[in-house]
Coordinates of C-alpha atoms in Angstrom, one line a residue:
M22 CA -8.1 85.5 6.3
A23 CA -7.0 82.6 7.9
N24 CA -4.1 82.7 5.8
N25 CA -3.0 86.1 6.6
M26 CA -3.3 85.3 10.3
I27 CA -0.9 82.6 10.3
K28 CA 1.5 83.9 7.8
D29 CA 4.4 84.5 10.4
E30 CA 3.8 81.3 12.2
V31 CA 4.1 78.8 9.1
N32 CA 6.8 78.7 6.9
V33 CA 5.1 77.1 3.7
S34 CA 8.4 76.7 1.9
K35 CA 9.6 74.6 4.7
L36 CA 6.4 72.7 5.2
Y37 CA 5.8 71.5 1.9
G38 CA 8.3 72.9 -0.3
L39 CA 10.0 69.6 -0.8
E40 CA 7.0 67.2 -1.0
A41 CA 5.3 69.7 -3.6
T42 CA 8.1 70.6 -6.1
L43 CA 9.5 66.9 -6.4
P44 CA 8.7 65.2 -9.7
K45 CA 6.2 62.6 -9.2
E46 CA 8.6 59.5 -9.9
E47 CA 11.0 61.2 -7.5
F48 CA 8.4 61.7 -4.9
L49 CA 7.1 58.0 -5.1
Q50 CA 10.7 56.7 -4.8
K51 CA 11.9 58.7 -1.9
Y52 CA 8.9 58.0 0.2
H53 CA 8.7 54.4 -0.7
I54 CA 5.0 54.9 -1.9
K55 CA 3.5 51.6 -2.9
E56 CA 1.1 51.0 -5.7
N57 CA -1.2 48.8 -3.3
G58 CA -1.3 51.3 -0.7
L59 CA -0.5 50.4 2.9
S60 CA -1.1 47.4 4.6
S61 CA -3.6 46.8 7.2
G62 CA -0.5 46.0 9.6
E63 CA 1.6 49.0 8.4
A64 CA -1.5 51.2 8.8
D65 CA -2.2 50.2 12.4
E66 CA 1.4 50.4 13.5
K67 CA 1.6 54.0 12.2
I68 CA -1.8 54.8 14.1
R69 CA -0.6 53.6 17.5
N70 CA 2.7 55.4 17.0
L71 CA 1.3 58.9 15.5
G72 CA -1.9 58.7 17.0
F73 CA -5.6 59.2 15.4
N74 CA -5.8 62.1 12.5
E75 CA -7.8 64.3 15.0
I76 CA -7.3 68.1 15.6
K77 CA -6.7 68.2 19.6
Q78 CA -8.8 71.1 20.1
S79 CA -11.6 69.2 18.2
K80 CA -11.3 66.4 20.8
P81 CA -14.2 65.9 23.1
K82 CA -14.2 67.7 26.5
K83 CA -13.6 65.8 29.6
W84 CA -16.2 65.9 32.3
Y85 CA -14.5 68.4 34.5
N86 CA -14.4 70.8 31.9
Y87 CA -18.1 70.9 31.6
F88 CA -18.4 71.2 35.5
L89 CA -16.0 74.2 35.7
E90 CA -17.8 76.0 33.0
S91 CA -20.9 75.4 35.0
L92 CA -19.6 76.4 38.4
F93 CA -17.9 79.5 37.4
T94 CA -20.8 81.4 35.5
P95 CA -21.2 85.3 36.0
F96 CA -23.7 85.0 38.8
N97 CA -22.0 82.0 40.6
C98 CA -19.0 84.1 40.7
I99 CA -20.6 86.8 42.3
L100 CA -22.1 84.5 44.8
L101 CA -18.5 82.8 45.7
G102 CA -17.4 86.1 46.1
I103 CA -19.9 87.0 48.6
V104 CA -19.3 83.5 50.3
A105 CA -15.8 84.6 50.5
I106 CA -16.6 87.9 52.6
L107 CA -18.9 86.1 54.7
I108 CA -16.2 83.5 55.5
Y109 CA -14.4 86.5 57.0
T110 CA -17.5 88.5 58.4
D111 CA -19.5 85.6 59.6
I112 CA -16.9 83.0 61.1
Y113 CA -13.4 84.7 61.5
L114 CA -14.6 88.0 63.2
P115 CA -17.5 86.9 65.3
P116 CA -16.6 85.3 68.9
T117 CA -19.5 82.5 67.8
P118 CA -19.4 81.8 64.2
S119 CA -22.5 81.6 62.0
Y120 CA -22.9 79.3 59.1
A121 CA -26.3 80.0 58.0
N122 CA -25.7 82.3 55.3
I123 CA -22.8 80.5 53.8
I124 CA -24.8 77.2 53.7
V125 CA -27.8 78.9 52.0
I126 CA -25.7 80.5 49.4
A127 CA -23.7 77.4 48.8
I128 CA -26.8 75.0 48.4
L129 CA -27.8 77.6 45.8
V130 CA -24.5 77.8 43.8
T131 CA -24.4 73.7 44.2
A132 CA -28.0 73.5 43.0
S133 CA -27.5 75.7 40.0
T134 CA -24.2 74.0 39.0
L135 CA -25.3 70.6 39.1
L136 CA -28.4 71.3 37.1
D137 CA -26.4 73.0 34.3
F138 CA -23.8 70.3 34.3
F139 CA -25.7 67.2 34.2
E140 CA -27.9 68.7 31.5
E141 CA -25.1 69.8 29.4
Y142 CA -22.8 66.9 29.9
R143 CA -25.5 64.3 29.2
S144 CA -26.4 66.3 25.8
N145 CA -22.9 66.9 24.8
K146 CA -22.3 62.8 25.6
A147 CA -25.3 62.2 23.3
A148 CA -24.1 64.6 20.6
E149 CA -20.4 62.9 20.6
E150 CA -22.3 59.6 20.0
L151 CA -24.2 60.9 17.2
K152 CA -21.3 62.3 15.9
Q153 CA -19.5 58.9 15.7
M154 CA -22.6 57.3 14.1
V155 CA -22.3 59.8 11.2
A156 CA -18.6 60.4 11.1
T157 CA -17.3 61.2 7.7
T158 CA -15.3 58.7 5.7
T159 CA -12.8 58.5 3.0
V160 CA -11.8 56.1 0.4
V161 CA -8.2 54.7 0.7
I162 CA -6.3 51.9 -0.7
R163 CA -5.4 49.4 1.9
D164 CA -3.9 45.8 1.1
G165 CA -4.5 46.7 -2.5
K166 CA -8.1 47.2 -2.2
E167 CA -10.2 50.4 -2.3
I168 CA -11.9 50.6 1.2
Q169 CA -13.8 53.5 3.1
I170 CA -12.4 54.3 6.5
P171 CA -13.3 57.0 9.2
I172 CA -11.2 60.1 8.4
R173 CA -9.7 59.9 12.0
E174 CA -8.2 56.6 10.7
V175 CA -6.2 57.8 7.9
T176 CA -2.6 57.8 8.5
L177 CA 0.9 59.0 7.0
G178 CA 1.6 57.2 3.8
D179 CA -2.3 56.2 3.0
T180 CA -3.1 56.4 -0.7
V181 CA -6.5 58.2 -0.7
L182 CA -9.1 58.5 -3.8
L183 CA -10.7 61.9 -4.2
S184 CA -13.8 63.0 -6.5
A185 CA -16.3 65.4 -6.4
G186 CA -17.8 66.3 -3.2
S187 CA -14.9 64.8 -1.1
L188 CA -13.7 66.3 1.7
I189 CA -9.8 66.2 2.0
P190 CA -9.0 63.9 5.1
A191 CA -5.3 65.2 5.5
D192 CA -2.7 66.9 3.7
L193 CA -2.1 65.2 0.4
R194 CA 0.5 65.1 -2.2
I195 CA -1.2 64.7 -5.6
I196 CA 0.0 61.7 -7.8
E197 CA -2.7 61.2 -10.2
A198 CA -5.6 64.2 -11.2
K199 CA -8.0 64.5 -13.7
D200 CA -9.5 68.2 -13.9
L201 CA -9.3 68.2 -10.0
Y202 CA -10.5 71.8 -8.7
V203 CA -10.3 72.2 -5.2
G204 CA -12.2 74.7 -2.6
Q205 CA -9.8 76.3 -0.2
S206 CA -12.0 78.9 1.3
S207 CA -11.9 77.4 4.6
L208 CA -8.4 78.3 4.9
T209 CA -7.7 81.3 2.5
G210 CA -11.0 82.9 2.5
E211 CA -11.1 83.0 -1.4
S212 CA -14.1 81.4 -2.8
D213 CA -12.6 80.6 -6.3
S214 CA -11.9 77.0 -6.8
V215 CA -8.0 76.1 -7.3
K216 CA -6.7 73.8 -9.9
K217 CA -4.5 70.9 -8.5
Q218 CA -2.2 68.9 -10.5
V219 CA 0.6 65.9 -10.7
E220 CA 3.5 68.2 -11.4
S221 CA 4.2 71.3 -9.9
E222 CA 4.6 74.6 -12.1
I223 CA 6.1 76.6 -9.2
K224 CA 9.8 76.3 -8.1
L225 CA 10.6 75.6 -4.5
E226 CA 12.1 79.4 -3.9
E227 CA 9.0 80.8 -5.3
L228 CA 6.6 79.2 -2.7
E229 CA 5.3 81.9 -0.5
A230 CA 1.6 81.1 0.2
I231 CA -0.5 77.9 0.3
S232 CA -1.9 79.1 -2.7
D233 CA 1.1 78.5 -4.5
L234 CA 1.0 74.8 -3.9
D235 CA -0.6 73.2 -6.8
T236 CA 0.0 69.8 -6.0
I237 CA -0.8 69.7 -2.4
C238 CA -4.3 69.4 -1.2
F239 CA -5.0 70.5 2.6
M240 CA -7.0 69.0 5.5
G241 CA -10.6 70.6 5.9
T242 CA -10.6 71.6 1.9
N243 CA -12.9 69.8 -0.3
V244 CA -13.1 68.8 -3.9
I245 CA -15.3 70.9 -6.1
S246 CA -14.9 68.8 -9.4
G247 CA -12.7 66.0 -10.8
S248 CA -11.3 63.1 -9.7
A249 CA -7.7 62.3 -8.0
K250 CA -5.3 59.9 -6.2
G251 CA -3.1 61.5 -3.1
I252 CA -0.7 60.4 -0.8
V253 CA -1.1 61.4 2.7
I254 CA 2.1 63.4 3.9
K255 CA 0.7 65.2 7.1
T256 CA -2.1 64.2 9.4
A257 CA -3.6 65.7 12.5
D258 CA -1.8 68.8 14.2
S259 CA 1.1 68.8 11.8
T260 CA -1.5 69.6 8.9
Y261 CA -1.8 73.5 7.9
F262 CA -5.4 72.9 9.0
G263 CA -4.2 72.0 12.4
K264 CA -1.7 75.1 12.7
V265 CA -4.9 77.2 11.7
A266 CA -7.0 75.6 14.4
H267 CA -4.3 76.3 16.9
T268 CA -3.6 80.0 16.1
L269 CA -7.0 81.0 15.8
T270 CA -8.4 81.6 19.8
A271 CA -11.4 83.4 18.9
G272 CA -14.2 81.5 20.4
K273 CA -17.8 81.5 19.1
P274 CA -19.6 85.1 19.4
K275 CA -21.8 85.2 22.8
T276 CA -25.5 84.9 22.4
A277 CA -28.0 87.7 23.4
F278 CA -28.8 85.5 26.6
Q279 CA -25.1 85.4 27.6
K280 CA -24.6 89.1 26.9
G281 CA -27.7 89.8 29.1
I282 CA -26.6 87.9 31.9
E283 CA -23.2 89.5 31.8
S284 CA -24.6 93.0 31.6
I285 CA -26.6 92.1 34.8
S286 CA -23.7 90.6 36.7
K287 CA -21.5 93.7 35.9
L288 CA -24.5 96.0 37.0
L289 CA -24.7 94.1 40.4
I290 CA -20.9 94.2 40.9
R291 CA -21.0 98.0 40.1
F292 CA -23.6 98.3 42.7
M293 CA -21.8 96.5 45.3
L294 CA -18.4 98.5 44.7
I295 CA -20.4 101.5 45.3
M296 CA -22.8 100.3 48.0
I297 CA -20.5 98.7 50.3
P298 CA -18.1 101.5 50.9
L299 CA -20.8 103.9 51.1
V300 CA -22.9 102.1 53.6
F301 CA -19.7 101.1 55.5
L302 CA -18.6 104.9 55.6
L303 CA -22.0 106.1 56.7
N304 CA -22.2 103.7 59.6
A305 CA -18.6 103.6 60.5
W306 CA -18.7 106.9 62.6
K307 CA -21.6 105.8 64.8
H308 CA -20.9 102.2 65.1
D309 CA -17.8 100.2 65.2
I310 CA -16.0 99.0 62.3
I311 CA -17.0 95.4 62.4
T312 CA -20.6 95.9 62.6
A313 CA -20.3 98.5 59.6
F314 CA -18.8 96.3 57.6
T315 CA -21.0 93.3 58.3
F316 CA -24.2 95.6 57.6
A317 CA -22.4 96.6 54.3
V318 CA -21.8 93.0 53.5
A319 CA -25.6 92.4 54.3
I320 CA -26.7 95.3 51.8
A321 CA -24.4 93.5 49.1
I322 CA -26.2 90.2 50.0
G323 CA -29.7 91.9 49.9
I324 CA -29.3 93.3 46.4
T325 CA -28.0 90.2 44.9
P326 CA -30.7 87.9 43.5
L327 CA -29.7 84.7 45.2
L328 CA -32.1 82.3 43.6
L329 CA -31.7 84.0 40.3
P330 CA -28.9 81.2 39.0
V331 CA -31.2 78.5 40.1
I332 CA -34.2 79.8 38.4
L333 CA -32.3 80.1 35.2
S334 CA -30.6 76.7 35.5
S335 CA -34.0 74.8 36.4
S336 CA -35.8 76.7 33.6
L337 CA -33.3 76.1 30.9
S338 CA -32.8 72.5 32.0
K339 CA -36.9 72.1 31.9
G340 CA -36.7 73.4 28.3
A341 CA -34.0 71.0 27.4
I342 CA -35.9 67.9 28.7
R343 CA -38.8 68.9 26.9
M344 CA -37.0 68.9 23.7
S345 CA -35.3 65.9 24.2
K346 CA -38.7 64.2 24.4
K347 CA -39.0 65.6 20.7
K348 CA -35.6 63.9 19.9
T349 CA -33.6 66.9 19.9
I350 CA -30.2 67.4 21.6
V351 CA -29.3 70.5 23.4
K352 CA -25.7 71.0 23.8
K353 CA -25.8 74.4 25.6
L354 CA -28.5 75.2 27.9
D355 CA -28.2 78.9 26.7
S356 CA -29.4 78.0 23.3
I357 CA -33.0 77.3 24.8
Q358 CA -33.4 81.1 25.2
N359 CA -32.3 81.8 21.8
F360 CA -34.5 79.0 20.4
G361 CA -37.6 80.9 22.3
A362 CA -36.7 84.5 20.9
M363 CA -36.6 83.2 17.4
N364 CA -38.9 85.2 14.9
I365 CA -37.3 84.3 11.7
L366 CA -36.4 80.8 10.8
C367 CA -34.1 80.1 7.5
T368 CA -34.6 76.9 6.1
D369 CA -33.4 74.8 3.2
K370 CA -35.5 72.9 1.1
T371 CA -34.3 69.6 0.0
G372 CA -34.2 67.3 3.1
T373 CA -35.9 69.8 5.3
L374 CA -39.5 70.6 3.8
T375 CA -39.1 67.6 1.5
E376 CA -38.1 63.9 2.1
D377 CA -34.6 63.8 0.2
K378 CA -35.6 60.5 -1.1
I379 CA -35.7 61.2 -4.7
V380 CA -37.5 58.9 -7.0
L381 CA -37.1 58.8 -11.0
E382 CA -40.6 59.5 -12.2
K383 CA -40.4 60.3 -15.7
Y384 CA -38.1 59.7 -18.7
L385 CA -38.9 61.6 -22.0
D386 CA -38.0 62.3 -25.0
I387 CA -37.5 66.1 -26.7
N388 CA -41.4 66.2 -27.1
G389 CA -42.2 65.1 -23.5
E390 CA -43.3 61.5 -24.6
E391 CA -42.0 58.4 -22.8
D392 CA -38.6 56.9 -24.3
I393 CA -36.9 53.9 -22.7
R394 CA -33.8 54.8 -24.8
V395 CA -33.3 58.1 -22.6
L396 CA -33.5 56.0 -19.3
K397 CA -31.0 53.5 -21.0
H398 CA -28.5 56.5 -21.5
A399 CA -29.0 58.0 -18.2
F400 CA -28.5 54.6 -16.7
L401 CA -25.1 54.3 -18.3
N402 CA -23.9 57.6 -17.4
S403 CA -24.9 57.2 -13.7
Y404 CA -23.6 53.6 -13.7
F405 CA -20.2 54.2 -14.8
Q406 CA -19.4 57.4 -13.4
T407 CA -17.0 57.2 -10.3
G408 CA -17.4 60.6 -8.7
L409 CA -19.9 61.1 -6.0
K410 CA -22.9 59.4 -6.6
G411 CA -25.7 61.5 -5.2
N412 CA -29.5 61.0 -4.9
I413 CA -30.0 61.5 -8.7
D414 CA -27.4 59.0 -9.6
E415 CA -29.0 56.4 -7.4
A416 CA -32.6 56.9 -8.3
V417 CA -31.2 56.5 -12.1
I418 CA -29.7 53.4 -11.2
K419 CA -32.7 52.0 -9.2
R420 CA -35.1 52.9 -11.9
G421 CA -33.0 51.1 -14.7
L422 CA -32.8 48.1 -12.8
E423 CA -36.4 48.2 -12.5
N424 CA -36.8 48.2 -16.2
D425 CA -34.4 45.3 -16.7
L426 CA -31.4 47.6 -18.0
G427 CA -28.7 46.0 -15.4
N428 CA -27.3 43.8 -18.1
L429 CA -25.9 46.9 -19.5
S430 CA -23.2 46.9 -17.3
N431 CA -21.9 43.6 -19.0
V432 CA -22.6 44.9 -22.5
Y433 CA -20.8 48.1 -22.3
K434 CA -17.2 49.0 -20.7
K435 CA -16.2 52.3 -19.6
I436 CA -13.3 54.0 -21.7
D437 CA -13.1 57.3 -19.8
E438 CA -14.9 59.9 -17.8
I439 CA -15.2 63.8 -17.7
P440 CA -16.4 64.4 -13.6
F441 CA -19.2 66.9 -12.8
D442 CA -18.3 70.1 -11.7
F443 CA -20.4 73.0 -10.2
S444 CA -19.4 75.6 -12.8
R445 CA -20.4 73.0 -16.2
R446 CA -23.0 71.6 -13.9
R447 CA -22.8 68.4 -16.1
L448 CA -21.0 64.9 -16.2
S449 CA -19.9 62.7 -19.2
V450 CA -18.8 59.3 -19.5
I451 CA -17.4 57.6 -22.4
V452 CA -18.4 54.1 -22.8
S453 CA -17.9 51.2 -25.8
D454 CA -20.0 48.1 -26.9
G455 CA -17.1 46.8 -28.6
T456 CA -18.0 48.2 -32.0
K457 CA -18.3 52.0 -31.3
K458 CA -17.8 54.2 -28.5
Q459 CA -20.3 56.9 -27.0
L460 CA -19.9 60.1 -24.9
I461 CA -23.1 60.1 -22.9
T462 CA -23.6 63.6 -20.9
K463 CA -26.4 64.6 -18.2
G464 CA -26.8 67.8 -16.5
A465 CA -28.6 71.1 -15.9
V466 CA -31.2 71.7 -18.9
E467 CA -29.7 75.1 -20.0
E468 CA -26.1 73.8 -19.7
I469 CA -27.0 70.6 -22.0
L470 CA -28.9 72.9 -24.4
N471 CA -25.6 75.2 -24.7
I472 CA -23.4 72.0 -26.0
C473 CA -26.1 70.6 -28.4
T474 CA -26.6 71.3 -31.9
M475 CA -28.6 68.2 -32.9
V476 CA -31.8 66.4 -31.4
D477 CA -32.8 62.8 -31.7
Y478 CA -36.7 61.8 -31.9
K479 CA -37.4 58.3 -32.4
G480 CA -33.8 57.5 -33.9
E481 CA -34.1 60.2 -36.5
V482 CA -31.4 63.2 -35.9
S483 CA -32.2 66.6 -36.9
P484 CA -30.4 70.2 -36.2
I485 CA -32.0 71.9 -33.2
T486 CA -33.6 75.1 -33.9
K487 CA -34.8 78.1 -31.7
E488 CA -38.3 76.7 -31.9
I489 CA -37.2 73.3 -30.5
K490 CA -35.2 74.8 -27.9
E491 CA -38.0 76.9 -26.6
N492 CA -40.3 73.8 -26.8
I493 CA -37.7 71.9 -24.6
R494 CA -37.8 75.1 -22.2
K495 CA -41.3 75.0 -22.1
I496 CA -41.7 71.3 -21.1
S497 CA -38.9 71.3 -18.7
K498 CA -40.6 74.5 -16.9
N499 CA -43.9 72.5 -17.0
L500 CA -42.4 69.5 -15.2
N501 CA -40.7 71.9 -12.7
K502 CA -44.1 73.4 -11.9
D503 CA -45.3 69.8 -11.2
G504 CA -42.5 69.6 -8.6
L505 CA -40.1 67.6 -10.7
R506 CA -36.6 68.3 -10.7
V507 CA -35.2 67.8 -14.5
V508 CA -32.1 66.8 -15.8
A509 CA -31.4 66.7 -19.7
V510 CA -29.5 63.8 -21.4
C511 CA -27.4 64.0 -24.7
Q512 CA -24.9 61.8 -26.4
K513 CA -22.1 62.1 -29.2
N514 CA -21.1 59.1 -31.4
D515 CA -18.3 60.2 -33.7
I516 CA -15.6 60.1 -31.4
S517 CA -13.6 57.0 -32.5
K518 CA -10.7 59.0 -33.3
I519 CA -10.3 60.9 -29.9
E520 CA -8.0 59.1 -27.4
Q521 CA -7.9 61.7 -24.4
F522 CA -11.0 63.5 -23.6
S523 CA -11.7 66.6 -21.8
V524 CA -14.4 69.1 -21.2
S525 CA -13.7 70.8 -24.7
D526 CA -15.1 67.3 -26.3
E527 CA -18.7 68.2 -24.6
K528 CA -19.8 70.1 -28.1
N529 CA -21.9 69.4 -31.1
M530 CA -24.0 66.9 -29.1
V531 CA -27.2 65.3 -29.9
L532 CA -30.1 66.0 -27.5
L533 CA -32.2 62.9 -26.4
G534 CA -34.7 64.1 -23.8
F535 CA -35.4 64.6 -20.0
I536 CA -35.3 62.9 -16.8
G537 CA -37.7 64.3 -14.1
F538 CA -37.3 63.3 -10.4
L539 CA -39.6 64.0 -7.8
D540 CA -38.6 64.6 -4.1
P541 CA -42.0 64.8 -2.0
P542 CA -42.6 67.2 0.8
K543 CA -42.6 65.7 4.3
E544 CA -45.9 64.8 5.5
S545 CA -45.3 66.9 8.9
A546 CA -43.9 70.2 7.0
K547 CA -47.1 71.7 6.6
E548 CA -48.6 71.3 10.0
S549 CA -45.1 72.5 11.1
I550 CA -45.1 75.8 9.1
E551 CA -48.5 76.4 10.4
K552 CA -47.4 76.1 14.1
L553 CA -44.5 78.2 13.3
N554 CA -46.8 80.9 11.7
R555 CA -49.2 80.7 14.8
A556 CA -46.2 81.4 17.0
G557 CA -45.1 84.5 15.2
I558 CA -42.3 82.9 13.5
R559 CA -41.7 83.8 9.8
V560 CA -40.3 81.3 7.6
V561 CA -37.4 81.9 4.9
V562 CA -36.6 79.6 2.3
L563 CA -33.1 79.6 1.2
T564 CA -32.2 76.8 -1.6
G565 CA -29.9 76.1 -4.3
D566 CA -32.8 74.5 -6.4
N567 CA -34.8 76.3 -9.2
A568 CA -37.6 78.7 -8.7
E569 CA -40.5 76.5 -10.2
V570 CA -39.8 73.4 -8.1
T571 CA -39.3 75.5 -5.2
R572 CA -42.4 77.4 -5.6
C573 CA -44.4 74.0 -6.1
I574 CA -43.0 72.5 -2.9
C575 CA -43.8 75.8 -0.9
N576 CA -47.2 76.2 -2.1
K577 CA -47.9 72.4 -0.8
V578 CA -46.5 73.3 2.6
G579 CA -47.9 76.5 2.9
I580 CA -45.3 79.0 2.5
N581 CA -46.2 82.4 0.5
S582 CA -44.4 81.9 -2.9
K583 CA -45.9 85.1 -4.7
N584 CA -42.2 86.5 -4.6
I585 CA -39.2 84.5 -5.3
V586 CA -35.6 86.0 -5.6
L587 CA -32.8 84.2 -7.6
G588 CA -29.2 84.2 -6.5
N589 CA -27.8 86.0 -9.4
K590 CA -29.9 89.1 -8.5
L591 CA -28.4 89.2 -5.0
D592 CA -25.0 89.6 -6.5
K593 CA -25.7 92.9 -8.3
L594 CA -27.7 94.4 -5.0
T595 CA -26.1 96.1 -2.1
D596 CA -26.7 94.9 1.4
I597 CA -29.3 97.6 2.1
A598 CA -31.1 96.4 -1.1
V599 CA -31.1 92.9 -0.1
L600 CA -32.5 93.9 3.3
R601 CA -35.3 95.8 1.8
L602 CA -36.1 92.4 -0.3
L603 CA -36.1 90.7 2.8
R604 CA -39.1 92.6 4.1
K605 CA -41.5 91.3 1.4
T606 CA -39.8 88.0 0.3
N607 CA -40.1 84.5 1.7
I608 CA -38.2 82.5 -0.9
F609 CA -34.6 82.7 -2.3
A610 CA -33.7 80.2 -4.9
K611 CA -30.7 79.0 -6.9
L612 CA -28.4 80.2 -4.2
S613 CA -25.0 79.4 -3.4
P614 CA -23.8 78.6 0.1
I615 CA -22.0 82.0 0.2
Q616 CA -25.4 83.7 -0.6
K617 CA -27.2 81.9 2.0
A618 CA -24.6 83.0 4.3
R619 CA -24.9 86.5 3.3
I620 CA -28.6 86.7 4.1
V621 CA -28.1 85.0 7.3
R622 CA -25.7 87.4 8.4
L623 CA -27.8 90.3 7.0
L624 CA -30.5 89.3 9.4
R625 CA -28.3 89.3 12.3
E626 CA -26.6 92.4 11.7
A627 CA -30.0 94.2 11.5
R628 CA -30.8 92.8 15.0
K629 CA -33.5 90.2 14.1
C630 CA -33.4 86.8 15.6
C631 CA -32.3 84.3 13.1
W632 CA -32.3 80.5 13.5
I633 CA -30.4 78.3 10.7
Y634 CA -32.3 74.8 10.3
G635 CA -31.4 72.4 7.6

């Protein structure tokens, strides 16, 4: 774990103890935190003095870094070594210097280096420009207003607003929180989310590891659920993430292509180390030493494939140029060989096989009949929730506005919210129209059924029965078979006496119905799958979506959906058992990111070439 690797270098108590254990009011006073956040002038001045919020190792390379990497490849190093010997044998020793061999090798090295350098530098430059266009942003309070800024512009003292899905932009001290859970696996290696709060339950002298810091959120981690407000206490290299980045020196694993080149280079060097002395000794007894040595060097040059670096660089460059015409950036030329050697393609579904442009197609009551009341409640939930507004919320709001429900935002007022999290898989808002309060919840069908004891059909409320539940599941499954993603909607009216709302209030609710979303497959997906199959490349779908929706989409794009394995089954199987499943299964549904990574790891360990896409 990263945490263990830097334990000796980072004194958690010294770095974070004071900020973590100070009571909120004392922290705000000590660090002169303003309710309206920093002013634009203060933020600009701090950025000028402290620099941007960037880890040094993640900054773009200079042009000469790419040039040196291209120059000192294994083959080029062999050729440069031969040049060094030739300078002695062809220039220094003979009475009449000969430059021919040196010039030929120098031209070959230069051609190989420049081909590699220009292609990689151009591609990486384009990738950096693309990264700037899609730079991650965060919400901060500046001049009393909530604004969205690039993470690199976050500075000390900034007030950052967090919600489900947010990436923590710097090390923060939490000053407001509601059901805040953060994933710290990128730092600690532990997959379980950690609760963060306003007041620490740990004393200063008890702090030993970052897992003890319950009031601090760390750069590079992410919000699993809840919402919060935090003050930036450390940025860039001074953050814990920055210290991890500088401590971990291990680079990316070498590709099969790089290992092959290194293997051939080492073999050539061994031959030279054996052949040069051997040839020299065999000739030295009947020729003079200079002639024998020159002949031995000629043998070394003869067994070295001088044109190989140029051939490799030109071939890979040609591949990169062809890829660029397909609007694909190749940052490392070596990856072209990996791409060509691919025999298994692991792909996501949403946004890869599908358009990722979700449209709300249906709003149905518990009997599968269209009901505008279901859309109305879903609209209120999506409109007033302040967490991460995903495609589903945007689709609900768009459809609500098309059905003239926009005026509801003026009629109703938000009272509170119970944020979405990935364990409950639902989200609730509490709204009031001035006469009564309502708790409105939407989420996954099974999770909503678990908290409902009543159903509402055309305004009549009745107890939910086993038969009703089975009918609801049947309707939901039929919608899934049609390729629709289904979300259930429920409400609760008798909440006037509740002042502070929490997850425990999501019970004894009334089920209203469903909303169904369609994410159609891409027009190019089926043709692409067919081309891959003709090329002998097997496509494996790894998705977090449910089995029926996945089956429908896969059938439409031509992927065999006979066998579908769910994520909960994988957790019960050993690695060997999962590998057996991989031989006959092309679709894995309801997977977590960790389960996806496990499948890819197993494919790689089984020495199969696997390319992750999407």
